CSV table of C-alpha atoms in Angstrom, one decimal:
chain,number,residue,atom,x,y,z
A,1,MET,CA,85.0,68.8,135.6
A,2,SER,CA,88.5,67.6,135.3
A,3,VAL,CA,91.3,69.4,133.5
A,4,ILE,CA,93.7,66.9,132.0
A,5,VAL,CA,97.2,68.0,130.9
A,6,LEU,CA,98.1,65.8,127.9
A,7,ASP,CA,101.3,63.8,127.8
A,8,GLN,CA,103.0,62.9,124.5
A,9,THR,CA,101.1,59.6,124.0
A,10,GLN,CA,97.8,61.3,124.7
A,11,LEU,CA,98.7,64.1,122.3
A,12,SER,CA,99.2,61.6,119.5
A,13,VAL,CA,95.6,60.3,120.1
A,14,VAL,CA,94.1,63.8,120.1
A,15,LEU,CA,96.1,64.6,116.9
A,16,ALA,CA,94.7,61.6,115.1
A,17,ASP,CA,91.2,62.5,116.2
A,18,LEU,CA,91.6,66.1,115.0
A,19,SER,CA,92.0,65.0,111.4
A,20,SER,CA,88.3,64.1,111.3
A,21,TYR,CA,87.4,67.8,111.9
A,22,ARG,CA,89.4,69.4,109.0
A,23,PRO,CA,89.5,72.2,108.0
A,24,ARG,CA,88.3,73.6,111.4
A,25,SER,CA,90.9,71.6,113.3
A,26,MET,CA,93.8,72.6,111.1
A,27,MET,CA,95.4,75.2,113.4
A,28,MET,CA,95.4,73.0,116.5
A,29,GLU,CA,96.5,70.0,114.5
A,30,GLN,CA,99.6,71.8,113.2
A,31,MET,CA,100.6,73.1,116.7
A,32,ILE,CA,100.3,69.6,118.1
A,33,SER,CA,102.2,68.1,115.2
A,34,ASN,CA,105.0,70.5,115.6
A,35,THR,CA,105.1,69.7,119.4
A,36,LEU,CA,105.3,66.0,118.8
A,37,SER,CA,107.9,66.2,115.9
A,38,GLU,CA,110.0,68.8,117.8
A,39,ARG,CA,110.2,70.8,114.5
A,40,CYS,CA,109.3,74.3,115.3
A,41,ALA,CA,107.9,73.1,118.7
A,42,TRP,CA,106.9,76.2,120.7
A,43,PRO,CA,108.6,76.2,124.1
A,44,GLY,CA,106.7,76.4,127.3
A,45,ILE,CA,103.2,75.4,126.2
A,46,GLU,CA,100.9,72.6,127.2
A,47,TYR,CA,97.6,71.1,126.0
A,48,VAL,CA,94.6,70.5,128.2
A,49,VAL,CA,91.4,68.7,127.5
A,50,ASP,CA,88.1,68.2,129.3
A,51,ASN,CA,88.2,64.4,129.2
A,52,PHE,CA,90.4,61.6,127.8
A,53,PRO,CA,90.1,59.6,125.6
A,54,GLY,CA,86.6,61.0,125.0
A,55,TRP,CA,87.6,64.6,124.8
A,56,SER,CA,85.5,67.5,123.4
A,57,VAL,CA,87.7,70.5,124.0
A,58,CYS,CA,91.4,71.0,123.6
A,59,ILE,CA,93.2,74.2,124.7
A,60,CYS,CA,96.8,75.2,124.1
A,61,ARG,CA,98.1,77.5,126.9
A,62,PRO,CA,101.4,78.6,128.5
A,63,ASP,CA,102.6,76.0,131.0
A,64,GLY,CA,104.0,78.7,133.4
A,65,SER,CA,107.5,77.3,133.3
A,66,PRO,CA,110.7,79.4,132.9
A,67,ALA,CA,111.0,78.0,129.4
A,68,SER,CA,107.8,79.7,128.3
A,69,VAL,CA,108.1,82.1,125.4
A,70,SER,CA,105.5,84.6,124.5
A,71,ARG,CA,103.2,83.9,121.6
A,72,CYS,CA,102.8,87.7,120.9
A,73,THR,CA,101.2,88.3,124.3
A,74,ASP,CA,102.2,87.0,127.8
A,75,TYR,CA,99.2,84.6,128.0
A,76,THR,CA,98.0,83.5,124.6
A,77,VAL,CA,95.7,80.5,124.2
A,78,SER,CA,94.4,78.6,121.2
A,79,VAL,CA,91.1,76.7,121.3
A,80,PHE,CA,89.4,73.8,119.5
A,81,SER,CA,86.1,72.4,120.5
A,82,LYS,CA,83.8,69.8,119.0
A,83,THR,CA,80.7,71.6,120.3
A,84,PRO,CA,80.1,75.1,121.8
A,85,GLU,CA,78.3,73.5,124.7
A,86,ALA,CA,81.3,71.5,125.7
A,87,LEU,CA,83.5,74.6,125.4
A,88,GLU,CA,81.2,76.6,127.6
A,89,ARG,CA,81.3,73.9,130.3
A,90,PHE,CA,85.1,73.6,130.1
A,91,LEU,CA,85.7,77.4,130.4
A,92,ASP,CA,83.6,77.5,133.5
A,93,ALA,CA,85.8,74.8,135.2
A,94,PRO,CA,88.5,76.1,137.6
A,95,GLY,CA,92.1,76.0,136.4
A,96,VAL,CA,91.5,76.0,132.7
A,97,VAL,CA,92.4,79.6,131.9
A,98,ARG,CA,94.1,82.2,134.0
A,99,TRP,CA,91.3,84.8,134.2
A,100,ASP,CA,93.3,86.9,136.7
A,101,ARG,CA,95.4,88.2,133.9
A,102,PRO,CA,94.9,89.4,130.3
A,103,VAL,CA,94.1,86.4,128.1
A,104,ASP,CA,94.6,86.6,124.3
A,105,PHE,CA,92.4,84.2,122.4
A,106,PHE,CA,94.3,83.5,119.2
A,107,ALA,CA,92.6,83.2,115.7
A,108,MET,CA,89.3,82.0,116.9
A,109,GLN,CA,86.9,80.9,114.2
A,110,LYS,CA,83.8,83.1,113.9
A,111,THR,CA,81.4,80.4,114.8
A,112,ASP,CA,79.5,79.6,118.0
A,113,GLU,CA,82.9,78.9,119.6
A,114,TYR,CA,83.8,82.6,119.3
A,115,ASP,CA,80.4,83.7,120.8
A,116,VAL,CA,81.0,81.4,123.8
A,117,ILE,CA,84.4,82.8,124.5
A,118,ARG,CA,83.3,86.4,124.2
A,119,ARG,CA,80.4,85.8,126.6
A,120,LYS,CA,82.7,84.2,129.1
A,121,CYS,CA,85.2,87.1,128.8
A,122,LEU,CA,82.4,89.7,129.4
A,123,ALA,CA,81.1,87.7,132.4
A,124,ILE,CA,84.6,87.9,133.9
A,125,ASN,CA,84.9,91.6,133.2
A,126,PRO,CA,82.5,93.6,131.1
A,127,VAL,CA,85.4,95.7,129.8
A,128,LEU,CA,87.4,93.8,127.1
A,129,GLN,CA,91.0,94.9,126.6
A,130,TYR,CA,90.5,94.5,122.8
A,131,ASP,CA,87.1,94.2,121.2
A,132,LYS,CA,87.6,95.7,117.8
A,133,PRO,CA,86.7,93.1,115.1
A,134,ALA,CA,89.6,92.1,113.0
A,135,ASN,CA,87.9,89.5,110.9
A,136,SER,CA,90.4,87.6,108.7
A,137,ASP,CA,90.0,85.0,106.0
A,138,VAL,CA,92.1,81.9,106.1
A,139,TYR,CA,93.9,80.8,102.9
A,140,ILE,CA,95.7,77.5,102.4
A,141,LEU,CA,98.6,77.1,99.9
A,142,GLU,CA,99.7,73.8,98.4
A,143,LEU,CA,103.0,73.7,96.5
A,144,ASP,CA,101.6,71.8,93.5
A,145,LYS,CA,98.8,74.4,93.0
A,146,ILE,CA,100.8,77.7,93.4
A,147,SER,CA,103.2,79.6,91.3
A,148,THR,CA,105.8,82.4,91.5
A,149,ILE,CA,107.3,85.0,89.3
A,150,PRO,CA,110.9,85.9,88.6
A,151,LEU,CA,112.7,88.1,91.1
A,152,PRO,CA,113.2,91.7,89.7
A,153,ALA,CA,116.7,92.6,88.8
A,154,GLY,CA,118.8,94.2,91.5
A,155,LEU,CA,117.0,92.5,94.4
A,156,ARG,CA,118.0,89.3,96.2
A,157,LEU,CA,116.0,86.6,98.1
A,158,GLY,CA,117.2,85.7,101.6
A,159,GLU,CA,116.0,85.5,105.2
A,160,LEU,CA,115.6,87.9,108.1
A,161,GLY,CA,117.7,87.4,111.3
A,162,PRO,CA,117.6,88.5,114.9
A,163,GLN,CA,119.0,91.9,113.9
A,164,HIS,CA,115.7,92.6,112.1
A,165,GLU,CA,113.5,92.1,115.2
A,166,GLN,CA,113.0,95.9,115.7
A,167,TYR,CA,112.3,96.4,112.0
A,168,VAL,CA,109.6,93.8,111.9
A,169,ARG,CA,108.1,94.9,115.2
A,170,THR,CA,107.8,98.5,114.3
A,171,LYS,CA,106.3,97.7,110.9
A,172,TRP,CA,103.7,95.4,112.3
A,173,PRO,CA,100.4,97.0,113.5
A,174,TRP,CA,100.3,94.8,116.6
A,175,GLY,CA,104.0,95.3,117.5
A,176,PHE,CA,103.0,97.4,120.5
A,177,LYS,CA,101.6,94.3,122.4
A,178,THR,CA,103.4,93.0,125.4
A,179,GLY,CA,105.5,90.0,124.5
A,180,VAL,CA,105.9,90.7,120.7
A,181,LYS,CA,109.6,91.5,121.1
A,182,GLN,CA,110.3,88.1,122.8
A,183,PHE,CA,108.1,86.3,120.2
A,184,LEU,CA,110.0,87.9,117.3
A,185,GLU,CA,113.4,87.3,118.8
A,186,TYR,CA,112.5,83.6,119.1
A,187,VAL,CA,111.2,83.1,115.5
A,188,LEU,CA,114.0,85.1,114.0
A,189,GLU,CA,116.8,83.1,115.7
A,190,PRO,CA,118.0,80.6,113.0
A,191,SER,CA,118.8,77.9,115.5
A,192,ASN,CA,115.2,77.7,116.5
A,193,GLY,CA,114.3,76.4,113.0
A,194,PHE,CA,111.4,78.8,112.1
A,195,PRO,CA,111.8,79.7,108.4
A,196,ASN,CA,111.0,83.1,107.0
A,197,SER,CA,111.5,84.7,103.6
A,198,ALA,CA,112.7,88.2,102.7
A,199,ILE,CA,113.7,90.2,99.7
A,200,PHE,CA,116.5,92.7,100.0
A,201,ASP,CA,117.7,95.7,98.1
A,202,GLY,CA,121.3,95.7,99.2
A,203,ASP,CA,121.1,95.1,102.9
A,204,ARG,CA,117.7,96.7,103.3
A,205,PRO,CA,114.7,94.3,103.6
A,206,VAL,CA,111.9,95.4,101.3
A,207,ALA,CA,109.5,92.5,101.7
A,208,HIS,CA,109.1,89.6,104.2
A,209,ILE,CA,106.9,87.0,105.7
A,210,LEU,CA,107.4,84.8,108.8
A,211,TYR,CA,106.4,81.3,109.9
A,212,THR,CA,104.8,81.7,113.4
A,213,ALA,CA,104.0,79.8,116.6
A,214,ASP,CA,100.7,78.3,115.5
A,215,GLY,CA,102.0,77.0,112.2
A,216,SER,CA,100.7,79.8,110.1
A,217,ILE,CA,102.5,82.4,107.9
A,218,GLY,CA,102.1,86.0,108.9
A,219,LEU,CA,103.4,89.4,109.6
A,220,GLY,CA,103.9,89.9,105.9
A,221,LEU,CA,104.9,93.2,104.5
A,222,VAL,CA,106.1,94.9,101.3
A,223,ASP,CA,107.7,98.3,101.5
A,224,PRO,CA,105.4,100.9,99.9
A,225,ASP,CA,108.1,102.0,97.5
A,226,TYR,CA,108.4,98.4,96.2
A,227,ARG,CA,104.8,97.5,95.8
A,228,GLY,CA,103.3,96.5,92.4
A,229,LYS,CA,106.4,94.3,91.6
A,230,GLY,CA,105.0,90.9,92.7
A,231,LEU,CA,107.4,90.7,95.7
A,232,TYR,CA,104.7,89.4,98.1
A,233,GLN,CA,104.0,86.5,95.7
A,234,ILE,CA,107.7,85.7,95.6
A,235,VAL,CA,108.1,85.5,99.4
A,236,LEU,CA,104.9,83.6,99.8
A,237,TYR,CA,106.1,81.0,97.3
A,238,ASP,CA,109.5,80.8,98.9
A,239,ILE,CA,108.2,80.3,102.5
A,240,THR,CA,105.6,77.8,101.3
A,241,LYS,CA,108.3,75.7,99.7
A,242,LYS,CA,110.4,75.7,102.9
A,243,ILE,CA,107.5,74.8,105.1
A,244,LEU,CA,106.3,71.9,103.0
A,245,ASN,CA,109.7,70.5,102.1
A,246,VAL,CA,111.6,71.1,105.4
A,247,ILE,CA,108.9,71.1,108.1
A,248,ARG,CA,106.8,68.6,106.1
A,249,GLN,CA,103.6,70.5,107.0
A,250,ARG,CA,100.5,69.1,105.2
A,251,VAL,CA,99.4,72.5,104.0
A,252,VAL,CA,100.5,76.1,104.5
A,253,TYR,CA,97.9,78.6,105.8
A,254,GLY,CA,97.8,82.3,106.5
A,255,TYR,CA,95.4,84.9,107.7
A,256,VAL,CA,94.3,87.8,105.5
A,257,PHE,CA,92.4,90.7,107.2
A,258,ALA,CA,89.1,91.2,105.6
A,259,GLY,CA,89.4,94.3,103.4
A,260,ASN,CA,93.1,93.7,102.6
A,261,VAL,CA,92.3,93.3,98.9
A,262,ALA,CA,95.9,93.3,97.7
A,263,SER,CA,96.9,90.3,100.0
A,264,ALA,CA,93.7,88.4,99.1
A,265,ARG,CA,94.3,88.8,95.4
A,266,CYS,CA,97.9,87.7,95.8
A,267,PHE,CA,96.8,84.5,97.6
A,268,GLU,CA,94.2,83.9,95.0
A,269,ARG,CA,96.5,84.7,92.0
A,270,MET,CA,99.0,82.1,93.4
A,271,GLY,CA,96.3,79.4,93.5
A,272,GLY,CA,95.5,79.6,97.2
A,273,THR,CA,92.2,78.4,98.5
A,274,LYS,CA,90.0,80.4,100.9
A,275,LEU,CA,88.4,78.4,103.7
A,276,PRO,CA,84.7,78.7,104.5
A,277,PHE,CA,85.1,80.6,107.8
A,278,LEU,CA,86.6,83.7,109.3
A,279,VAL,CA,88.9,84.0,112.3
A,280,ASP,CA,89.2,86.8,114.9
A,281,TRP,CA,91.3,87.7,118.0
A,282,LEU,CA,90.0,88.7,121.4
A,283,THR,CA,91.8,89.9,124.5
A,284,SER,CA,90.0,89.8,127.8
A,285,SER,CA,90.7,91.9,130.8
A,286,PRO,CA,91.6,90.4,134.2
A,287,ALA,CA,88.8,89.4,136.5
A,288,VAL,CA,87.4,92.2,138.6
A,289,ILE,CA,87.2,91.4,142.3
A,290,HIS,CA,84.3,93.2,144.0
A,291,SER,CA,84.0,93.8,147.7
A,292,GLU,CA,80.8,93.3,149.6
A,293,GLN,CA,80.1,97.1,149.3
A,294,GLY,CA,80.4,96.7,145.5
A,295,GLN,CA,83.6,98.8,145.3
């Protein structure tokens, strides 16, 4: 099976085709759209397909160039497939994924696609680096359907900057992962064009949310001392407005961990719509090379 690295013209064809598979295709669609428009285009990634123009699987992966910037881990991939059978065949082809290193599969939909990837990871190495389910709902926000509330007195609305990288990383449960520091440095650098929204008490950030590499909003947090004041709703509305009006994204979407009742209620209270599937993350271990003696 061939592995085709898409050029800009081919990417445009794939992007048009993806619109027929919404909402499943939404994440890959937005990444490609950002790449083509050069607004919030992530550096050092490429898109590969199993065939062209009659493609069935599209994978976004690091291109291995010096320009590559971590998407939270050193080797993060995003996957969209039209059928699980096509995905299984493509993952078995040489040169599709670097199985000799940890591979982070990002926000996979909990469908047959997820099962295919997990089986492949276990076949490479029966010990997964990360195999704790982190099922998340996906909510979409549309500006004409959402609402905000007034900012409480004494607080101000603004944006985080590079000086807040360590603050965000240490507050985020996955901040320990290799590559997170580089990822945050990139999205928090204003010249790279990734919007965020934050609320400050003086110079201290007390609530924030970021726009990230795959076109989603995430890493949201409200300081425990400031909860119950509607601050998350305010930053959600603010960043949604920026993404829709400046980046011109069709819809805004974010992941909410199953069981995070407060965040789910906030999305729903604002008028967000929950999509009919869950997503999860999976990190494989590098392939194990066995000798003839089985050592």
